[in-house]
């Protein structure tokens, strides 16, 4: 859906739009066994930027996301201040912020999600383990996800009040993920050192990241990773320092984690019990998970079967 929305917005011909779809198919056909889901998304975004001559097509929506979240920050801070358990409340709000995702959903209801986050149980709940880890860690690395969402991360970081906090963003614009520009706009440097991971995949891929980022990653006592993208890139590491915080946004991920779609999740890698249909707890195979990113009736690449809704732009041939 993310790429279809951009194609609808960009003033390019139906022929070029169909060419992009065919490139997408060929990318999957030729590389689906080699590329992880984040790498697949990165390659698609690179192809799209080439067709549109726009290196950051999501920039206007990212700015809108940041402004939307900043307008709510004072209200959210008041909720945290009045809470009998500020840590848990701020954690819940940080996960609720994961709904700010114009790439996956143009019509999200942020206020409804916030209200639900304050009362719903965590489908996977390692929050007390996270609380203890924050207290004992000498250094914390917080891996951001989407623009706008990082305002809610900032509230959680403020509540944690850790003396050695580093906040990491993507190396370059990719879809609606947060960059250094977004972190600067929301004032993240007031509470944490900001670094880039040095790469433009919508995830954290250690082997492709910059040396600076790898140094921070390797030395961190605790790593907090937001969103499905970071989960896709890091879960296979089975690193017990990593806690994943996310809202489950699609059926494929829900099945993998063995929770309901829309669930709030906080879990530590060492305590993960989810599995895919093959019994493997890895998300390396994009055929298992790519529908999360490009499904919703527009493009299905699961199990090698194609349904090309995007071809409606041309003559369907």
Short mmCIF file of C-alpha atoms in Angstrom, two decimals:
data_model
loop_
_atom_site.label_atom_id
_atom_site.label_comp_id
_atom_site.label_asym_id
_atom_site.label_seq_id
_atom_site.Cartn_x
_atom_site.Cartn_y
_atom_site.Cartn_z
CA UNK A 1 0.00 0.00 0.00
CA UNK A 2 2.83 2.39 0.83
CA UNK A 3 4.24 2.33 -2.66
CA UNK A 4 0.84 2.46 -4.37
CA UNK A 5 -0.04 5.62 -2.43
CA UNK A 6 3.18 7.25 -3.57
CA UNK A 7 2.60 6.22 -7.16
CA UNK A 8 -0.88 7.74 -7.04
CA UNK A 9 0.58 11.01 -5.75
CA UNK A 10 3.51 11.33 -8.14
CA UNK A 11 2.78 12.90 -11.52
CA UNK A 12 4.22 10.11 -13.64
CA UNK A 13 2.65 8.18 -16.48
CA UNK A 14 0.75 4.92 -16.21
CA UNK A 15 3.48 3.28 -18.26
CA UNK A 16 6.15 4.27 -15.75
CA UNK A 17 3.98 3.13 -12.87
CA UNK A 18 3.55 -0.25 -14.50
CA UNK A 19 7.29 -0.41 -15.14
CA UNK A 20 7.85 0.06 -11.42
CA UNK A 21 5.49 -2.83 -10.67
CA UNK A 22 7.33 -5.06 -13.13
CA UNK A 23 10.64 -4.09 -11.53
CA UNK A 24 9.12 -5.03 -8.19
CA UNK A 25 8.12 -8.44 -9.53
CA UNK A 26 11.53 -9.05 -11.05
CA UNK A 27 13.26 -8.04 -7.84
CA UNK A 28 11.23 -10.58 -5.93
CA UNK A 29 11.58 -13.30 -8.57
CA UNK A 30 15.36 -12.94 -8.83
CA UNK A 31 16.33 -12.14 -5.24
CA UNK A 32 13.63 -13.33 -2.82
CA UNK A 33 15.88 -16.07 -1.46
CA UNK A 34 18.78 -13.66 -0.92
CA UNK A 35 17.18 -10.50 0.44
CA UNK A 36 15.80 -10.01 3.91
CA UNK A 37 12.50 -8.15 4.19
CA UNK A 38 14.20 -4.82 5.10
CA UNK A 39 16.63 -5.18 2.18
CA UNK A 40 13.73 -5.91 -0.16
CA UNK A 41 11.93 -2.77 1.02
CA UNK A 42 15.14 -0.77 0.64
CA UNK A 43 15.60 -1.92 -2.96
CA UNK A 44 11.99 -1.08 -3.80
CA UNK A 45 12.37 2.39 -2.32
CA UNK A 46 15.56 2.91 -4.33
CA UNK A 47 13.77 1.90 -7.53
CA UNK A 48 10.87 4.22 -6.74
CA UNK A 49 13.18 7.16 -6.08
CA UNK A 50 14.75 6.56 -9.49
CA UNK A 51 11.39 6.70 -11.24
CA UNK A 52 10.15 9.80 -9.40
CA UNK A 53 13.44 11.72 -9.15
CA UNK A 54 12.53 12.35 -5.53
CA UNK A 55 15.10 11.19 -2.96
CA UNK A 56 12.67 11.63 -0.04
CA UNK A 57 9.06 11.17 -1.24
CA UNK A 58 7.74 10.79 2.31
CA UNK A 59 9.25 14.03 3.63
CA UNK A 60 5.94 16.00 3.71
CA UNK A 61 4.15 13.19 5.54
CA UNK A 62 7.05 12.78 7.96
CA UNK A 63 6.86 16.47 8.82
CA UNK A 64 3.10 16.12 9.30
CA UNK A 65 3.67 13.13 11.60
CA UNK A 66 6.18 15.03 13.71
CA UNK A 67 3.89 18.05 14.05
CA UNK A 68 0.89 15.86 14.91
CA UNK A 69 2.82 14.12 17.67
CA UNK A 70 4.40 17.31 19.03
CA UNK A 71 0.95 18.88 19.35
CA UNK A 72 -0.03 16.01 21.63
CA UNK A 73 3.20 15.84 23.64
CA UNK A 74 2.09 18.08 26.52
CA UNK A 75 -1.13 16.13 26.98
CA UNK A 76 0.76 12.84 26.96
CA UNK A 77 3.31 14.16 29.44
CA UNK A 78 0.49 15.15 31.78
CA UNK A 79 -0.90 11.61 31.60
CA UNK A 80 2.53 10.26 32.54
CA UNK A 81 2.95 12.76 35.39
CA UNK A 82 -0.40 11.80 36.92
CA UNK A 83 0.20 8.07 36.60
CA UNK A 84 0.89 5.90 39.64
CA UNK A 85 3.41 4.04 37.46
CA UNK A 86 5.04 6.55 35.08
CA UNK A 87 7.41 3.97 33.58
CA UNK A 88 4.62 1.64 32.43
CA UNK A 89 2.43 4.51 31.23
CA UNK A 90 5.25 6.04 29.19
CA UNK A 91 6.09 2.60 27.81
CA UNK A 92 2.48 2.09 26.75
CA UNK A 93 2.40 5.50 25.06
CA UNK A 94 5.65 4.77 23.25
CA UNK A 95 4.13 1.60 21.82
CA UNK A 96 0.91 3.45 20.94
CA UNK A 97 3.06 5.91 18.98
CA UNK A 98 4.01 3.03 16.69
CA UNK A 99 0.60 3.51 15.02
CA UNK A 100 1.90 6.75 13.43
CA UNK A 101 2.76 5.11 10.14
CA UNK A 102 1.54 6.78 6.97
CA UNK A 103 3.38 4.11 4.98
CA UNK A 104 1.28 1.28 6.38
CA UNK A 105 -1.97 3.08 7.19
CA UNK A 106 -3.21 6.43 5.93
CA UNK A 107 -6.21 6.48 8.28
CA UNK A 108 -4.90 5.52 11.70
CA UNK A 109 -6.72 6.77 14.80
CA UNK A 110 -3.98 7.96 17.14
CA UNK A 111 -6.19 9.06 20.02
CA UNK A 112 -8.14 5.79 20.00
CA UNK A 113 -4.88 3.85 19.98
CA UNK A 114 -3.55 5.90 22.89
CA UNK A 115 -6.68 5.27 24.93
CA UNK A 116 -6.51 1.57 24.16
CA UNK A 117 -2.81 1.39 25.02
CA UNK A 118 -3.48 2.73 28.52
CA UNK A 119 -5.94 -0.03 29.37
CA UNK A 120 -5.08 -3.04 27.20
CA UNK A 121 -2.82 -5.83 28.38
CA UNK A 122 0.42 -6.58 26.55
CA UNK A 123 0.02 -9.69 24.39
CA UNK A 124 3.67 -10.41 25.17
CA UNK A 125 4.74 -8.69 28.36
CA UNK A 126 8.37 -8.51 29.44
CA UNK A 127 7.94 -4.96 30.73
CA UNK A 128 9.12 -5.70 34.27
CA UNK A 129 12.24 -7.33 32.87
CA UNK A 130 12.78 -4.18 30.81
CA UNK A 131 12.31 -1.98 33.88
CA UNK A 132 15.01 -3.93 35.71
CA UNK A 133 17.31 -3.81 32.69
CA UNK A 134 17.01 -0.02 32.48
CA UNK A 135 17.98 0.31 36.14
CA UNK A 136 21.03 -1.93 35.85
CA UNK A 137 22.33 -0.85 32.43
CA UNK A 138 25.35 1.42 32.23
CA UNK A 139 24.41 2.38 28.67
CA UNK A 140 21.18 2.22 26.66
CA UNK A 141 20.81 2.27 22.88
CA UNK A 142 17.29 3.14 21.69
CA UNK A 143 16.54 2.29 18.04
CA UNK A 144 13.85 4.56 16.59
CA UNK A 145 11.33 3.63 13.94
CA UNK A 146 8.96 6.13 12.29
CA UNK A 147 8.83 9.90 12.13
CA UNK A 148 6.22 11.24 14.56
CA UNK A 149 6.47 8.10 16.64
CA UNK A 150 9.80 9.33 17.96
CA UNK A 151 7.99 12.06 19.93
CA UNK A 152 6.43 9.29 22.01
CA UNK A 153 9.83 7.63 22.28
CA UNK A 154 11.15 10.92 23.64
CA UNK A 155 8.52 10.87 26.40
CA UNK A 156 9.54 7.34 27.36
CA UNK A 157 13.22 8.29 27.29
CA UNK A 158 12.49 11.27 29.54
CA UNK A 159 10.67 8.99 31.97
CA UNK A 160 13.51 6.45 32.03
CA UNK A 161 15.88 9.33 32.83
CA UNK A 162 18.96 7.27 32.06
CA UNK A 163 22.33 9.00 32.35
CA UNK A 164 23.80 7.36 29.23
CA UNK A 165 21.13 7.18 26.51
CA UNK A 166 21.81 7.05 22.76
CA UNK A 167 19.04 7.34 20.17
CA UNK A 168 19.64 5.90 16.68
CA UNK A 169 17.85 6.72 13.43
CA UNK A 170 18.20 5.64 9.79
CA UNK A 171 21.21 6.75 7.82
CA UNK A 172 19.22 8.25 4.94
CA UNK A 173 15.56 8.78 4.04
CA UNK A 174 13.69 5.53 3.47
CA UNK A 175 9.89 5.37 3.41
CA UNK A 176 8.68 7.16 6.59
CA UNK A 177 11.43 6.08 8.96
CA UNK A 178 13.00 8.70 11.22
CA UNK A 179 16.25 10.37 10.22
CA UNK A 180 18.63 12.82 11.90
CA UNK A 181 16.46 15.67 10.60
CA UNK A 182 13.38 14.25 12.32
CA UNK A 183 15.24 13.65 15.58
CA UNK A 184 16.50 17.22 15.53
CA UNK A 185 13.02 18.59 14.81
CA UNK A 186 11.48 16.90 17.86
CA UNK A 187 14.35 17.91 20.16
CA UNK A 188 15.63 14.42 20.89
CA UNK A 189 19.11 15.79 21.62
CA UNK A 190 17.73 17.31 24.84
CA UNK A 191 17.61 13.81 26.33
CA UNK A 192 19.93 11.57 24.34
CA UNK A 193 22.92 11.49 22.06
CA UNK A 194 21.65 11.09 18.49
CA UNK A 195 23.43 8.88 15.97
CA UNK A 196 22.67 7.48 12.54
CA UNK A 197 22.93 3.77 11.78
CA UNK A 198 24.57 4.72 8.48
CA UNK A 199 22.24 2.75 6.22
CA UNK A 200 18.97 3.36 4.41
CA UNK A 201 17.03 0.16 4.99
CA UNK A 202 13.79 0.50 7.02
CA UNK A 203 15.35 -1.56 9.79
CA UNK A 204 18.59 -2.08 11.67
CA UNK A 205 20.96 -4.37 9.77
CA UNK A 206 24.14 -4.68 11.78
CA UNK A 207 26.30 -5.98 8.94
CA UNK A 208 25.36 -2.97 6.76
CA UNK A 209 25.54 -0.31 9.49
CA UNK A 210 28.34 2.19 10.00
CA UNK A 211 31.34 1.42 12.17
CA UNK A 212 30.24 4.12 14.62
CA UNK A 213 26.82 2.54 14.99
CA UNK A 214 28.24 -0.96 15.39
CA UNK A 215 30.48 0.31 18.18
CA UNK A 216 27.49 1.74 20.05
CA UNK A 217 25.49 -1.41 19.40
CA UNK A 218 28.22 -3.75 20.61
CA UNK A 219 28.96 -1.75 23.75
CA UNK A 220 25.35 -1.12 24.84
CA UNK A 221 24.16 -2.96 27.94
CA UNK A 222 20.52 -2.57 26.86
CA UNK A 223 19.00 -2.13 23.39
CA UNK A 224 15.39 -0.98 22.94
CA UNK A 225 14.14 -1.57 19.39
CA UNK A 226 10.91 0.03 18.17
CA UNK A 227 8.61 -1.32 15.45
CA UNK A 228 8.28 -4.25 13.09
CA UNK A 229 11.13 -3.09 10.86
CA UNK A 230 13.70 -3.31 13.62
CA UNK A 231 12.28 -6.65 14.72
CA UNK A 232 12.69 -8.04 11.20
CA UNK A 233 16.33 -7.01 11.13
CA UNK A 234 17.35 -8.03 14.65
CA UNK A 235 15.27 -10.95 15.88
CA UNK A 236 17.51 -13.58 14.31
CA UNK A 237 20.43 -12.33 16.43
CA UNK A 238 18.76 -13.83 19.52
CA UNK A 239 20.51 -11.14 21.56
CA UNK A 240 19.19 -11.02 25.13
CA UNK A 241 20.11 -7.33 25.40
CA UNK A 242 17.35 -6.43 22.92
CA UNK A 243 13.78 -5.57 23.91
CA UNK A 244 11.29 -5.13 21.07
CA UNK A 245 8.43 -2.65 21.50
CA UNK A 246 5.74 -2.61 18.83
CA UNK A 247 2.13 -2.67 17.81
CA UNK A 248 1.38 -5.67 15.57
CA UNK A 249 0.06 -4.20 12.33
CA UNK A 250 -0.62 -7.16 10.05
CA UNK A 251 -1.87 -10.74 10.11
CA UNK A 252 1.45 -12.20 8.99
CA UNK A 253 3.32 -10.67 11.92
CA UNK A 254 0.47 -11.57 14.28
CA UNK A 255 0.70 -15.21 13.24
CA UNK A 256 4.47 -15.16 13.60
CA UNK A 257 4.31 -13.74 17.12
CA UNK A 258 1.24 -15.84 17.98
CA UNK A 259 -0.80 -12.79 19.01
CA UNK A 260 -3.81 -10.90 17.66
CA UNK A 261 -3.41 -8.17 15.06
CA UNK A 262 -3.39 -4.79 16.81
CA UNK A 263 -1.77 -6.22 19.94
CA UNK A 264 0.78 -4.30 21.98
CA UNK A 265 3.99 -6.22 22.50
CA UNK A 266 7.09 -5.78 24.64
CA UNK A 267 9.41 -8.74 24.65
CA UNK A 268 12.99 -9.74 25.15
CA UNK A 269 14.68 -11.87 22.50
CA UNK A 270 15.70 -14.49 25.03
CA UNK A 271 12.06 -15.04 26.00
CA UNK A 272 10.56 -15.19 22.53
CA UNK A 273 8.35 -18.19 21.79
CA UNK A 274 6.83 -17.25 18.43
CA UNK A 275 7.26 -19.25 15.28
CA UNK A 276 6.36 -19.17 11.63
CA UNK A 277 4.63 -22.02 9.81
CA UNK A 278 7.90 -23.84 9.18
CA UNK A 279 8.70 -23.86 12.90
CA UNK A 280 11.57 -21.43 12.40
CA UNK A 281 11.71 -18.28 14.54
CA UNK A 282 13.60 -16.33 11.90
CA UNK A 283 12.19 -13.59 9.68
CA UNK A 284 14.93 -13.86 7.07
CA UNK A 285 12.65 -15.25 4.34
CA UNK A 286 10.78 -12.34 2.80
CA UNK A 287 8.18 -14.69 1.33
CA UNK A 288 6.95 -15.19 4.90
CA UNK A 289 6.57 -11.56 5.85
CA UNK A 290 6.61 -9.24 2.82
CA UNK A 291 2.81 -9.07 2.76
CA UNK A 292 3.05 -6.92 5.89
CA UNK A 293 4.66 -4.22 3.82
CA UNK A 294 2.98 -4.48 0.44
CA UNK A 295 -0.32 -6.33 0.84
CA UNK A 296 -3.84 -5.00 1.55
CA UNK A 297 -5.09 -6.02 -1.88
CA UNK A 298 -2.39 -4.27 -3.86
CA UNK A 299 0.50 -6.67 -4.12
CA UNK A 300 0.88 -10.12 -2.61
CA UNK A 301 4.23 -11.86 -2.91
CA UNK A 302 3.66 -14.67 -0.44
CA UNK A 303 4.69 -18.13 -1.60
CA UNK A 304 5.64 -16.83 -5.01
CA UNK A 305 2.07 -16.03 -6.10
CA UNK A 306 1.36 -12.62 -7.58
CA UNK A 307 -1.82 -10.54 -7.52
CA UNK A 308 -1.05 -7.32 -9.33
CA UNK A 309 -3.60 -4.78 -8.24
CA UNK A 310 -1.15 -2.06 -9.14
CA UNK A 311 -1.51 -2.94 -12.83
CA UNK A 312 -4.80 -1.06 -12.79
CA UNK A 313 -2.69 1.96 -13.75
CA UNK A 314 -2.25 0.57 -17.26
CA UNK A 315 -4.07 -1.80 -19.53
CA UNK A 316 -3.53 -4.81 -17.26
CA UNK A 317 -1.19 -6.62 -19.67
#
